[in-house]
GROMACS .gro file of C-alpha atoms in nm:
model
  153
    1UNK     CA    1  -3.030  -1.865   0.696
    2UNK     CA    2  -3.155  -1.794   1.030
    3UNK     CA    3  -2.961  -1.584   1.307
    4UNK     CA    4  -2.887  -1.313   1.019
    5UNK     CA    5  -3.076  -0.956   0.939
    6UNK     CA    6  -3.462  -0.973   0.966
    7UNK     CA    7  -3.567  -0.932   0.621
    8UNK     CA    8  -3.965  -0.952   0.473
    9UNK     CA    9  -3.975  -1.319   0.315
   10UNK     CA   10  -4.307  -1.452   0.183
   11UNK     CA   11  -4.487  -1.750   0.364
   12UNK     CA   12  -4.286  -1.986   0.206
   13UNK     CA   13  -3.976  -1.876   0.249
   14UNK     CA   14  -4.053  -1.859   0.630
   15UNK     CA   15  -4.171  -2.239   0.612
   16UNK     CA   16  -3.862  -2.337   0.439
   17UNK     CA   17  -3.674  -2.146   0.671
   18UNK     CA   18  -3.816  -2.335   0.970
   19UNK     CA   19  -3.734  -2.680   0.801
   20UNK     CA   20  -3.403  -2.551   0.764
   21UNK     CA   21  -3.372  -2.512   1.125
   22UNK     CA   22  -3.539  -2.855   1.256
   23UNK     CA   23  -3.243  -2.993   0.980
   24UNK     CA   24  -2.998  -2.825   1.180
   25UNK     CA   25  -3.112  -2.885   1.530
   26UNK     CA   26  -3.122  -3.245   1.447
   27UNK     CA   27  -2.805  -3.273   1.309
   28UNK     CA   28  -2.683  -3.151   1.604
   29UNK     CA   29  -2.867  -3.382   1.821
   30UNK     CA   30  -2.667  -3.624   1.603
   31UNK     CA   31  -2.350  -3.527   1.646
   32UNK     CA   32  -2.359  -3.496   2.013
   33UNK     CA   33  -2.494  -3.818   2.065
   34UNK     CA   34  -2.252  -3.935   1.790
   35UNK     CA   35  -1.987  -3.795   2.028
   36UNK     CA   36  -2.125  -3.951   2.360
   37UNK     CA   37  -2.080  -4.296   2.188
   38UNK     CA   38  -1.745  -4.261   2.052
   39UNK     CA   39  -1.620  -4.165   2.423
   40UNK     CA   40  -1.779  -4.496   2.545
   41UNK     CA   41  -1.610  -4.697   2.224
   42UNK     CA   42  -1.264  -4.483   2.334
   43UNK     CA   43  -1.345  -4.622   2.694
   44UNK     CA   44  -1.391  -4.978   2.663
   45UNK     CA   45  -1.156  -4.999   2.302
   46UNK     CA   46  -1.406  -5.167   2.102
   47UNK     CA   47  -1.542  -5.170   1.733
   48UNK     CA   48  -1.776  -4.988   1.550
   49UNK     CA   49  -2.072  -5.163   1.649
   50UNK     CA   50  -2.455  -5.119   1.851
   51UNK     CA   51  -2.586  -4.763   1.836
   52UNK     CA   52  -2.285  -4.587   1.748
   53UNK     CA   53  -2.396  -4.746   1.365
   54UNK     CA   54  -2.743  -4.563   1.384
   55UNK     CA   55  -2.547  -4.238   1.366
   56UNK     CA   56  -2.361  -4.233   1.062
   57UNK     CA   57  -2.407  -4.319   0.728
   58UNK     CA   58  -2.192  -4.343   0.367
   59UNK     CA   59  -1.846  -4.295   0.351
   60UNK     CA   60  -1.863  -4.248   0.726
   61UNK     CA   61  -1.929  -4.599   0.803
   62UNK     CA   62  -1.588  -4.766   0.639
   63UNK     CA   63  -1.348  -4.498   0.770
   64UNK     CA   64  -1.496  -4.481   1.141
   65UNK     CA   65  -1.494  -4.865   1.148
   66UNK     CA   66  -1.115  -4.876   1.070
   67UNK     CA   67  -1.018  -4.609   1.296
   68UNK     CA   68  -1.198  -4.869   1.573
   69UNK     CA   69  -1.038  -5.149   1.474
   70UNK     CA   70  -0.728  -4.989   1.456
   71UNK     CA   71  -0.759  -4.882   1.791
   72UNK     CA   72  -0.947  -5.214   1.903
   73UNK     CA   73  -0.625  -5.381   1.729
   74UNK     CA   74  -0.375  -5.209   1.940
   75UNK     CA   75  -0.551  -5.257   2.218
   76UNK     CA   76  -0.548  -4.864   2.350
   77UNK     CA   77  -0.780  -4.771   2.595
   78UNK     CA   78  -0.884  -4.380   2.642
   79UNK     CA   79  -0.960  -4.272   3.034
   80UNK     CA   80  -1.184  -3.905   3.118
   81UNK     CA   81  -1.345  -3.724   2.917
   82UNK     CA   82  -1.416  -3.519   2.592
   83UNK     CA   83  -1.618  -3.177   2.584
   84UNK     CA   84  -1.780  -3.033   2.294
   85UNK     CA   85  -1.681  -2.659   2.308
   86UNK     CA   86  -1.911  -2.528   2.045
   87UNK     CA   87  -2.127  -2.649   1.786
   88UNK     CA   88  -2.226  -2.382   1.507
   89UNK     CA   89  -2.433  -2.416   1.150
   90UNK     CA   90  -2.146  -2.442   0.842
   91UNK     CA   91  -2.392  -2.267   0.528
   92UNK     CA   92  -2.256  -2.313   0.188
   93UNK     CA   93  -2.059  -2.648   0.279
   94UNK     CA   94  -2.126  -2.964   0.134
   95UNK     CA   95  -1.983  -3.284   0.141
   96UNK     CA   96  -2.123  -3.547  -0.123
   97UNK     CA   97  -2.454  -3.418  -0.107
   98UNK     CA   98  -2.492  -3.404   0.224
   99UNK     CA   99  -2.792  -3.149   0.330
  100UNK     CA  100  -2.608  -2.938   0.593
  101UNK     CA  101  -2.301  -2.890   0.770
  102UNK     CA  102  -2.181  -2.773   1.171
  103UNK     CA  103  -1.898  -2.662   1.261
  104UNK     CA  104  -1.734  -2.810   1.634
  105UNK     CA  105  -1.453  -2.785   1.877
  106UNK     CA  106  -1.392  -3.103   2.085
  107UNK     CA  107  -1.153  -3.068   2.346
  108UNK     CA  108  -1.032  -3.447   2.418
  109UNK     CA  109  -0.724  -3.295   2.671
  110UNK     CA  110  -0.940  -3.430   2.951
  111UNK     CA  111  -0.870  -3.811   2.736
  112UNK     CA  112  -0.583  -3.989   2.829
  113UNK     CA  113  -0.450  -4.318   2.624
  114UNK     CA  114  -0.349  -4.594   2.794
  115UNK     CA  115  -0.212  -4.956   2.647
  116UNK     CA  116  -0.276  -5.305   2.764
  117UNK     CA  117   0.035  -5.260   3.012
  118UNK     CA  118  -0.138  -4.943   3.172
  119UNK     CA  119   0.127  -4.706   2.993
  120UNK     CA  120   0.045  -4.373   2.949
  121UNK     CA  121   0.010  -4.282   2.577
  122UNK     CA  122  -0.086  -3.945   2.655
  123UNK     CA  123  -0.347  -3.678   2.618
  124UNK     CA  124  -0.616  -3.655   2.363
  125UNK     CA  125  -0.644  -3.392   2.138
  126UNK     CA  126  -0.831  -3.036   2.088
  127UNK     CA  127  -0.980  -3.104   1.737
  128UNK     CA  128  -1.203  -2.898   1.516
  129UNK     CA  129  -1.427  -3.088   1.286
  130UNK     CA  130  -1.644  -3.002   0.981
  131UNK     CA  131  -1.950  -3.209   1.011
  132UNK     CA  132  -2.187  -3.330   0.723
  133UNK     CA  133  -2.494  -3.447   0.748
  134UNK     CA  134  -2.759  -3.619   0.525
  135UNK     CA  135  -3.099  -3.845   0.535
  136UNK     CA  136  -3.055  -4.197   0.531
  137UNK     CA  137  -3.413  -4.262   0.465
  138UNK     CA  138  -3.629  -4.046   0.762
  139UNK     CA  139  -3.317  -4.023   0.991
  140UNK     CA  140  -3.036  -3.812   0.986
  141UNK     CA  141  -2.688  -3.938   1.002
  142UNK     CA  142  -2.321  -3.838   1.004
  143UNK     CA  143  -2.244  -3.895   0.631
  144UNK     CA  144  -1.828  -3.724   0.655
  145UNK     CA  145  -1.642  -3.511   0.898
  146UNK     CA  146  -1.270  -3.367   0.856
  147UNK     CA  147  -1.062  -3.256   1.104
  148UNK     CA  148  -0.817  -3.039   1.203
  149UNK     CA  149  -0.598  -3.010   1.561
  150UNK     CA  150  -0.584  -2.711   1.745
  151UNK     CA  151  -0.444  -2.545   2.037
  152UNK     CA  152  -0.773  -2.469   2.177
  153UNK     CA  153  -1.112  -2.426   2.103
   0.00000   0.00000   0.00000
């Protein structure tokens, strides 16, 4: 993949190559925009709804939409701010046929949870997450992540 050893590679390989990395630089694109809308659903508490939806895809779509309604349900309410640490290609990983994977830290300490009474729930967490991605016709899309707390990114 690229950001290894130049080796020789015939033309082909090269325009593979290249695909390869407009695949990964869009996936990217995804996932950070994928993260700027879940901040605004932690924000205002709501479901998995609007553009949030034109990010993710498969098994994605039934798990994210329960953690929102779960949250939606209890009413919580996140204040601040997440910050994507790193984002880095995952090679070799694949999640239900899913075209390419990243690798992220997301440091949600700068997140606090707050319920309907204005209690303080806490701080978010520092999570790393293992991000697959696949086409959903000509788009990209989230199709699975898992993830993992940390202590820091």
């Amino acid at each position: 993949e690229s950001g290894g050893s130049a080796t020789p590679c015939t033309q082909q390989q090269y325009e593979e190559m290249k695909k390869l990395d407009a695949l990964y630089a869009e996936a990217e694109d995804v996932y950070r925009r994928f993260v700027a809308e879940d901040v605004k659903l932690l924000h205002s508490g709501g479901l998995a709804e609007g553009p949030v939806l034109d990010l993710i895809a498969g098994p994605m779509v039934d798990r994210y939409a329960a953690e929102k309604k779960k949250q939606h349900d209890l009413k919580i309410t996140m204040r601040g701010d997440a910050m994507i640490a790193y984002v880095r290609r995952l090679p070799g990983r694949s999640y239900d046929g899913s075209e390419v994977a990243l690798v992220s830290c997301l440091d949600g300490s700068g997140l606090t949870g707050f319920d309907t009474a204005g209690k303080n729930l806490g701080r978010g967490a520092v999570v790393t997450y293992n991000s697959y991605f696949k086409h959903e016709g000509s788009a990209v899309k989230l199709w699975w992540d898992e993830s993992k707390a940390v202590a820091s990114c």
